Tab-separated table of C-alpha atoms in Angstrom:
chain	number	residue	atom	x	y	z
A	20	UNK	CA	0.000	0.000	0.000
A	21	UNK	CA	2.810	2.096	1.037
A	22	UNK	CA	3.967	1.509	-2.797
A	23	UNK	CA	0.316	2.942	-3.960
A	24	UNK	CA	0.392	6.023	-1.691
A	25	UNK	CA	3.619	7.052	-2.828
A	26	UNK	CA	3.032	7.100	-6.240
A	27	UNK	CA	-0.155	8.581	-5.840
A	28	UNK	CA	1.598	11.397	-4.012
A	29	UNK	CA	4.087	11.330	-7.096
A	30	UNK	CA	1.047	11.893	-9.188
A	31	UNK	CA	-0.312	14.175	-7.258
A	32	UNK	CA	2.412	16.395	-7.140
A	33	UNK	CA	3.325	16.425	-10.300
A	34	UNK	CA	-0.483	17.344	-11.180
A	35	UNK	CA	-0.020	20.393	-8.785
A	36	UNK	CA	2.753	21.571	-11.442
A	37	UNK	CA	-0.065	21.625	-13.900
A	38	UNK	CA	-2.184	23.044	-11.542
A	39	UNK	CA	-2.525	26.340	-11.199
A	40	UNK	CA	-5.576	27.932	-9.050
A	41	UNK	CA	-4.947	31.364	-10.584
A	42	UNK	CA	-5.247	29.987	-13.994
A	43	UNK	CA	-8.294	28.034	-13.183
A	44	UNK	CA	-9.558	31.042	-11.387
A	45	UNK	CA	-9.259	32.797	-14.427
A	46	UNK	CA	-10.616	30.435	-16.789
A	47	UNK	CA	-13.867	29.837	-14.603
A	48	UNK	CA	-14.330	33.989	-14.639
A	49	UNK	CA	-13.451	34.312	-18.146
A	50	UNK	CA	-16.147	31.623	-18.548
A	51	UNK	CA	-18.871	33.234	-16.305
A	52	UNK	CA	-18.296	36.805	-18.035
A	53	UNK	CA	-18.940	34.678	-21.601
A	54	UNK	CA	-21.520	32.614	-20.025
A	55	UNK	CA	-23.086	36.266	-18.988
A	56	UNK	CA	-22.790	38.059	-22.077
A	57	UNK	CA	-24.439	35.083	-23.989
A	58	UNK	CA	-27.219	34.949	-21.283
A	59	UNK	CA	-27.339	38.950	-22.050
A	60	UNK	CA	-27.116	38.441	-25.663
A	61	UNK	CA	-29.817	35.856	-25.858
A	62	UNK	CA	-32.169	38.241	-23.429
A	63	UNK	CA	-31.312	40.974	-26.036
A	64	UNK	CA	-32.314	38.497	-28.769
A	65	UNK	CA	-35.439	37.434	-26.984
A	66	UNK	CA	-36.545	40.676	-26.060
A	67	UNK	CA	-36.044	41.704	-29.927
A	68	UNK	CA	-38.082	38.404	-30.823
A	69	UNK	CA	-40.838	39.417	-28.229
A	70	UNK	CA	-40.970	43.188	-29.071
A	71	UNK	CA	-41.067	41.526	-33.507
A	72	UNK	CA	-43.889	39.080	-32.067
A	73	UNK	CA	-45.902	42.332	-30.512
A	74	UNK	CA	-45.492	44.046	-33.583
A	75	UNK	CA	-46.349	41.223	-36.253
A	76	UNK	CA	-49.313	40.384	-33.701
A	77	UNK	CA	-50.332	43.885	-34.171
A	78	UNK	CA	-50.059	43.917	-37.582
A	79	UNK	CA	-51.864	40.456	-37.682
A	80	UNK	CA	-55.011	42.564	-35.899
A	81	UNK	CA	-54.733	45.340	-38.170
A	82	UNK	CA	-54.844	42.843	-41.478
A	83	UNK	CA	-57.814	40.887	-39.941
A	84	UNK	CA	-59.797	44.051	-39.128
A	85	UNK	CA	-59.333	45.358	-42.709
A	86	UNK	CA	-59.934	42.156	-44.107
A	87	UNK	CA	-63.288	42.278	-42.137
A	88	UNK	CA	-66.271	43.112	-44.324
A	89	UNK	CA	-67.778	46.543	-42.585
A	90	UNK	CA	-71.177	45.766	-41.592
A	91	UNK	CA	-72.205	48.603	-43.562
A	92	UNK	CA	-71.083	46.274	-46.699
A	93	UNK	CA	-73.548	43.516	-48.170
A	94	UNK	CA	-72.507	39.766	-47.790
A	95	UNK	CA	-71.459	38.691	-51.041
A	96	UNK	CA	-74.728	36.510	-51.403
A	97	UNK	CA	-76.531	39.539	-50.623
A	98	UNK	CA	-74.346	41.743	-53.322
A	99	UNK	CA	-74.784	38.569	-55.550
A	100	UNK	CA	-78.576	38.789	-55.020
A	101	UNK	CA	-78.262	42.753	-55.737
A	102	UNK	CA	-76.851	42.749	-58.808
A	103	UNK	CA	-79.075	39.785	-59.934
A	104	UNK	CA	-81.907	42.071	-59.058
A	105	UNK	CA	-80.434	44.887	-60.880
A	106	UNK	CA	-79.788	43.260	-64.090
A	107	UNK	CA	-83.097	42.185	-63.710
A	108	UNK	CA	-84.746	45.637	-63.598
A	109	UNK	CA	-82.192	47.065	-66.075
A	110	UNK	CA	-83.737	44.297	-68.470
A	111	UNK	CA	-87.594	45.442	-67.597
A	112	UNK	CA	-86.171	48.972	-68.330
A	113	UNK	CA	-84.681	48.662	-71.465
A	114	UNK	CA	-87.674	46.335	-72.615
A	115	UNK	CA	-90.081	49.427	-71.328
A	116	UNK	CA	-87.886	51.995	-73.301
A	117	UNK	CA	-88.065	49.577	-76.528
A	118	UNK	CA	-92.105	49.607	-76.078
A	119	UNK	CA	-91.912	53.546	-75.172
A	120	UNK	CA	-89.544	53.557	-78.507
A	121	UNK	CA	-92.037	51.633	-80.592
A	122	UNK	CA	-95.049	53.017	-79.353
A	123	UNK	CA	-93.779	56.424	-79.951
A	124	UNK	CA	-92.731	55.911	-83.363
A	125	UNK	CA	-96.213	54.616	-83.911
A	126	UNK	CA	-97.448	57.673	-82.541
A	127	UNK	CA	-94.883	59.797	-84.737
A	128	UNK	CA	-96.837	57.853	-88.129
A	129	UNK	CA	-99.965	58.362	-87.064
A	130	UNK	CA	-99.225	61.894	-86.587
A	131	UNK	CA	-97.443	62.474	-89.966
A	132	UNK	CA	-100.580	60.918	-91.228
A	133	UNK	CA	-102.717	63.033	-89.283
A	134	UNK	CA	-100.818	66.292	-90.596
A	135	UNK	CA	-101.452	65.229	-93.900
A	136	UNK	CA	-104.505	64.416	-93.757
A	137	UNK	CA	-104.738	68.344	-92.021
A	138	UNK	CA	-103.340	69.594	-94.940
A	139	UNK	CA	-105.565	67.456	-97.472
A	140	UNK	CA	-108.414	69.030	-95.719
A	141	UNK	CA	-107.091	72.507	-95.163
A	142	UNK	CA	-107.623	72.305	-98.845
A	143	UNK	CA	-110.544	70.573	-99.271
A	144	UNK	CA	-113.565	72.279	-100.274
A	145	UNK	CA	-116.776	70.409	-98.759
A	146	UNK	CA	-119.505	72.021	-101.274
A	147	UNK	CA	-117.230	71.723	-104.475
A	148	UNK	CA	-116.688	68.288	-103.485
A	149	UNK	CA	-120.505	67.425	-103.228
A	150	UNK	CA	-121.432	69.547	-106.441
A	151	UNK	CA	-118.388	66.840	-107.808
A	152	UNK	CA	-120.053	63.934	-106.368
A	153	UNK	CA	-123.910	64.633	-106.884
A	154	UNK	CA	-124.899	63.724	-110.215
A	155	UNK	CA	-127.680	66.330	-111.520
A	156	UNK	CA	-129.738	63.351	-112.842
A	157	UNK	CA	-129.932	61.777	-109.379
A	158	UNK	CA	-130.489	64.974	-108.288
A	159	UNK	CA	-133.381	65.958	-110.880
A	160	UNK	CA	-134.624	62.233	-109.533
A	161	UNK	CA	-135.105	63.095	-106.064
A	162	UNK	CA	-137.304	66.141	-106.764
A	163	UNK	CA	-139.497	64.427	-109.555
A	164	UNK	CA	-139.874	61.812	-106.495
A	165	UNK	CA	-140.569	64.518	-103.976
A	166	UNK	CA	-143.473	65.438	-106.290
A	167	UNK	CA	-144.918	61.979	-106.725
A	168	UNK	CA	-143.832	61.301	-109.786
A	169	UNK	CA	-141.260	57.619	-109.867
A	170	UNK	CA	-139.684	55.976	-112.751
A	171	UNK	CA	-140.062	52.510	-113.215
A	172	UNK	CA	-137.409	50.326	-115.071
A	173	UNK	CA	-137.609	47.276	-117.440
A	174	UNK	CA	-134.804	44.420	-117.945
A	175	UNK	CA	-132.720	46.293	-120.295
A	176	UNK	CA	-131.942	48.946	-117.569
A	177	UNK	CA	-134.724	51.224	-119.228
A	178	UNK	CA	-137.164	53.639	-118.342
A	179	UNK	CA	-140.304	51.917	-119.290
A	180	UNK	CA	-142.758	53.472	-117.180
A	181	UNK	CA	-143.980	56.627	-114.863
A	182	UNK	CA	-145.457	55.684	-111.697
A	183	UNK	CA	-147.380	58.570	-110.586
A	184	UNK	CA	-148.843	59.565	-107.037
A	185	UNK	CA	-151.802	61.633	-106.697
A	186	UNK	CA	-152.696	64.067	-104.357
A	187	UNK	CA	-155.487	61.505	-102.734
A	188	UNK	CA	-152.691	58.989	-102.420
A	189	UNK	CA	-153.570	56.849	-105.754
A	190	UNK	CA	-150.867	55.411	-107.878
A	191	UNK	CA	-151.163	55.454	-111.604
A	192	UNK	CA	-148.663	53.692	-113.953
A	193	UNK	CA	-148.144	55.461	-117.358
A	194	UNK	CA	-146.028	53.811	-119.874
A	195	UNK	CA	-143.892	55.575	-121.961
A	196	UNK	CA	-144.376	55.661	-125.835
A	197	UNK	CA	-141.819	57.276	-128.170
A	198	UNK	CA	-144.382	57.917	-130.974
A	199	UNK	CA	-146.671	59.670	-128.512
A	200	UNK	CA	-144.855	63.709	-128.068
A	201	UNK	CA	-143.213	64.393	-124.902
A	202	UNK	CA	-145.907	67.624	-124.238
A	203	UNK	CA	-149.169	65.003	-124.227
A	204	UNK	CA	-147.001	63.158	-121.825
A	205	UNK	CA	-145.977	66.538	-119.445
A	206	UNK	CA	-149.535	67.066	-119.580
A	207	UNK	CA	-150.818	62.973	-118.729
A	208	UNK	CA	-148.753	62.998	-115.708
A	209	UNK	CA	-149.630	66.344	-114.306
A	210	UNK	CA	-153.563	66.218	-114.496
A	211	UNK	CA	-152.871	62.693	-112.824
A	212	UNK	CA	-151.002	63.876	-109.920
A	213	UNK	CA	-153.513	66.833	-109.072
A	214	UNK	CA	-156.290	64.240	-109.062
């Protein structure tokens, strides 16, 4: 054992060479200022982390506020629903402005028509235009028939016989003769309607 001590003492003191408590003293405060400046450094870093965090959390608010539809804003089935509406009525309006349209350019030929029609009679002379339609036989007709006398017509379109109405109410047929002269005739029909 003896043997085992003293080599262990050998050991020992030839480790104390090696061994110096002022250099370990050193190296375990040089290693504790490091160990502190890294702890500081890392609190630096973490504080910078924290103080990025606040600011991206922040800026994470702000973005999901403004990407918020305002309440004063339609849902978008609701704007759907509006402009499906709209492009409904915009369809009944143009349809009502293309019946307005057609409608008024009805109205727009009917008054051209109208105007000319205006102007045809502006022009038109009602008693020339009867003198031009009333045929003075017709005419001469109606008064011989106002006076009782009527004229009777045969197949051909012929004047074949006077029917004559007297003043008593009688009716007296006289047929017409060429060879007879038209005075005997005159004078026949008016001593038959005075009877």
């Amino acid at each position: 054992m003896s043997i085992e001590i003293s080599e262990t003492i050998k050991v020992i003191m030839e480790m104390t060479a090696m061994m110096d408590p002022e250099d370990d003293y050193n190296t375990i405060v040089e290693a504790e200022e490091k160990i502190k400046a890294s702890r500081a450094q890392k609190d630096k870093e973490l504080e910078e982390a924290h103080a990025n965090l606040k600011a991206l959390s922040k800026n994470l608010e702000v973005a999901r506020q403004s990407a918020k539809r305002p309440k004063s804003v339609p849902s978008a089935e609701v704007h759907a629903a509006t402009v499906n509406e709209l492009d409904d009525s915009k369809l009944s309006l143009a349809k009502s402005i293309s019946d307005a349209e057609n409608l008024l350019a009805s109205q727009e030929a009917e008054l051209a028509a109208l105007k000319e029609e205006y102007q045809s009679l502006e022009h038109y002379d009602p008693a020339t235009e009867h003198e031009k339609d009333l045929d003075g036989t017709a005419l001469r007709l109606k008064i011989y028939r106002g006076m009782g006398f009527d004229i009777a017509m045969n197949d051909k379109n012929q004047v074949s016989n006077v029917l004559v109405r007297s003043q008593s109410g009688d009716v007296h047929p006289v047929s017409l003769d060429v060879d007879q002269p038209q005075t005997e005739y005159t004078h026949q029909l008016w001593k038959l309607a005075a009877s």
